[in-house]
C-alpha cells in the first residue's frame, strides 16, 4: 500500500459515473484525437462533468506518455499523456486512472482530456434506433 489517502464518495463529495448516450469527439489541429459512442460522464462534487473515453476509441499514435502523475484521494493515481502536435499547450492534456479506486472502477481503461488543451470536446447527438 502506498500510504496515500483513499476517500469514499458520499454526500459531502458525491461522484457519479454514467454512460453518455451522445457521440463524443475530441479534436486538435483539425485532427480527430478521439471519437466514441461509449463515453462515461463523471460528475464529481461541484466540478464540471468530465468525459472519460475508452482507450480503444483514442488515437494513441498521436499521444506521448509523460512522467507526470497526480493523486486524487477519491479516484487514485493518474498517469498523463501529451499530444505533441499541439505543442506546449497540449502538454499533459490527457489523464487516465490505470488502477482506479473501487468507487470509480468503471473508468479503468478510459482517458479524459483537459478542455483548454485541445480545440474541442464535442457531444453530438446519437441517432435514435431506426433513424438513418
Coordinates of C-alpha atoms in Angstrom, one line a residue:
X1 CA 0.0 0.0 0.0
X2 CA 1.3 3.4 -0.9
X3 CA 0.1 5.2 2.2
X4 CA -1.8 7.7 0.1
X5 CA -5.3 8.6 1.4
X6 CA -8.3 6.8 0.0
X7 CA -11.7 8.6 0.3
X8 CA -15.1 7.2 -0.4
X9 CA -17.5 9.4 -2.3
X10 CA -20.5 10.4 -0.3
X11 CA -23.0 13.3 0.4
X12 CA -20.1 15.7 1.1
X13 CA -18.2 14.8 -2.1
X14 CA -20.5 12.9 -4.5
X15 CA -19.2 11.2 -7.6
X16 CA -21.4 9.6 -10.3
X17 CA -20.3 7.8 -13.5
X18 CA -22.9 7.2 -16.2
X19 CA -22.8 6.2 -19.8
X20 CA -23.1 9.2 -22.1
X21 CA -25.7 8.5 -24.8
X22 CA -24.1 11.1 -27.1
X23 CA -21.2 10.6 -29.5
X24 CA -18.1 12.4 -28.0
X25 CA -15.4 13.7 -30.4
X26 CA -12.1 15.3 -29.4
X27 CA -10.2 17.4 -31.9
X28 CA -6.9 19.2 -32.0
X29 CA -5.4 21.0 -35.0
X30 CA -8.1 19.7 -37.4
X31 CA -7.4 16.1 -36.4
X32 CA -9.7 13.7 -34.5
X33 CA -7.9 12.5 -31.4
X34 CA -10.8 10.5 -30.0
X35 CA -14.3 9.5 -31.3
X36 CA -16.7 7.3 -29.3
X37 CA -20.2 6.3 -28.6
X38 CA -19.1 4.8 -25.3
X39 CA -18.0 7.7 -23.2
X40 CA -18.6 7.8 -19.5
X41 CA -19.6 11.1 -17.9
X42 CA -18.1 11.5 -14.4
X43 CA -19.7 14.1 -12.2
X44 CA -17.7 15.0 -9.1
X45 CA -18.9 17.4 -6.4
X46 CA -19.2 20.9 -7.9
X47 CA -16.6 20.3 -10.7
X48 CA -17.7 20.4 -14.4
X49 CA -18.6 17.0 -15.8
X50 CA -15.7 15.1 -17.4
X51 CA -16.0 12.7 -20.4
X52 CA -14.0 9.6 -20.0
X53 CA -13.4 8.0 -23.4
X54 CA -12.5 4.3 -23.8
X55 CA -8.8 3.9 -24.7
X56 CA -9.8 1.9 -27.8
X57 CA -11.5 5.0 -29.2
X58 CA -8.5 7.3 -28.7
X59 CA -5.8 7.5 -31.5
X60 CA -2.9 6.5 -29.2
X61 CA -0.5 7.0 -32.1
X62 CA -1.0 10.8 -31.7
X63 CA -0.1 10.7 -28.0
X64 CA 3.1 10.6 -26.0
X65 CA 3.1 9.3 -22.4
X66 CA 4.8 11.6 -19.9
X67 CA 6.2 11.1 -16.5
X68 CA 3.7 13.5 -14.9
X69 CA 1.5 11.9 -12.2
X70 CA -1.1 13.1 -9.8
X71 CA -3.2 11.6 -7.0
X72 CA -6.9 12.0 -6.2
X73 CA -8.0 10.5 -2.9
X74 CA -11.3 9.6 -4.5
X75 CA -10.1 8.1 -7.8
X76 CA -6.5 7.1 -7.3
X77 CA -3.2 7.8 -9.2
X78 CA -3.4 9.4 -12.6
X79 CA -1.0 9.0 -15.5
X80 CA -0.7 11.6 -18.2
X81 CA -0.2 11.9 -22.0
X82 CA 0.7 14.8 -24.2
X83 CA -0.4 15.5 -27.8
X84 CA 2.9 16.5 -29.5
X85 CA 1.1 18.1 -32.4
X86 CA -0.5 20.6 -30.0
X87 CA 2.9 21.9 -28.8
X88 CA 3.3 23.3 -25.3
X89 CA -0.5 23.9 -25.0
X90 CA -1.2 20.2 -25.2
X91 CA 1.4 19.0 -22.7
X92 CA -0.2 16.6 -20.2
X93 CA -3.5 17.1 -22.0
X94 CA -4.9 13.7 -21.1
X95 CA -5.1 11.8 -17.9
X96 CA -6.1 8.2 -17.1
X97 CA -6.6 6.2 -14.0
X98 CA -5.0 2.8 -14.7
X99 CA -5.9 1.3 -11.4
X100 CA -8.8 3.5 -10.1
X101 CA -10.3 3.1 -6.6
X102 CA -13.2 0.7 -6.4
X103 CA -15.8 3.5 -6.2
X104 CA -14.9 4.6 -9.7
X105 CA -13.6 1.3 -11.1
X106 CA -15.6 1.7 -14.3
X107 CA -13.3 4.5 -15.5
X108 CA -10.4 2.0 -15.8
X109 CA -9.3 1.8 -19.5
X110 CA -10.7 5.3 -20.2
X111 CA -8.9 8.6 -20.9
X112 CA -10.0 12.2 -20.1
X113 CA -9.0 15.4 -21.8
X114 CA -8.5 18.9 -20.4
X115 CA -10.8 21.1 -22.5
X116 CA -8.3 24.0 -22.7
X117 CA -5.5 21.8 -24.1
X118 CA -7.5 20.6 -27.1
X119 CA -9.5 22.5 -29.7
X120 CA -12.9 20.9 -28.8
X121 CA -14.7 18.2 -26.9
X122 CA -18.0 17.9 -28.7
X123 CA -21.0 16.0 -27.6
X124 CA -23.0 15.1 -30.7
X125 CA -26.5 13.6 -30.6
X126 CA -26.5 9.9 -31.5
X127 CA -29.2 8.9 -33.9
X128 CA -32.2 7.2 -32.4
X129 CA -32.6 3.5 -33.2
X130 CA -34.1 3.1 -36.6
X131 CA -33.1 6.6 -37.9
X132 CA -30.5 6.9 -40.6

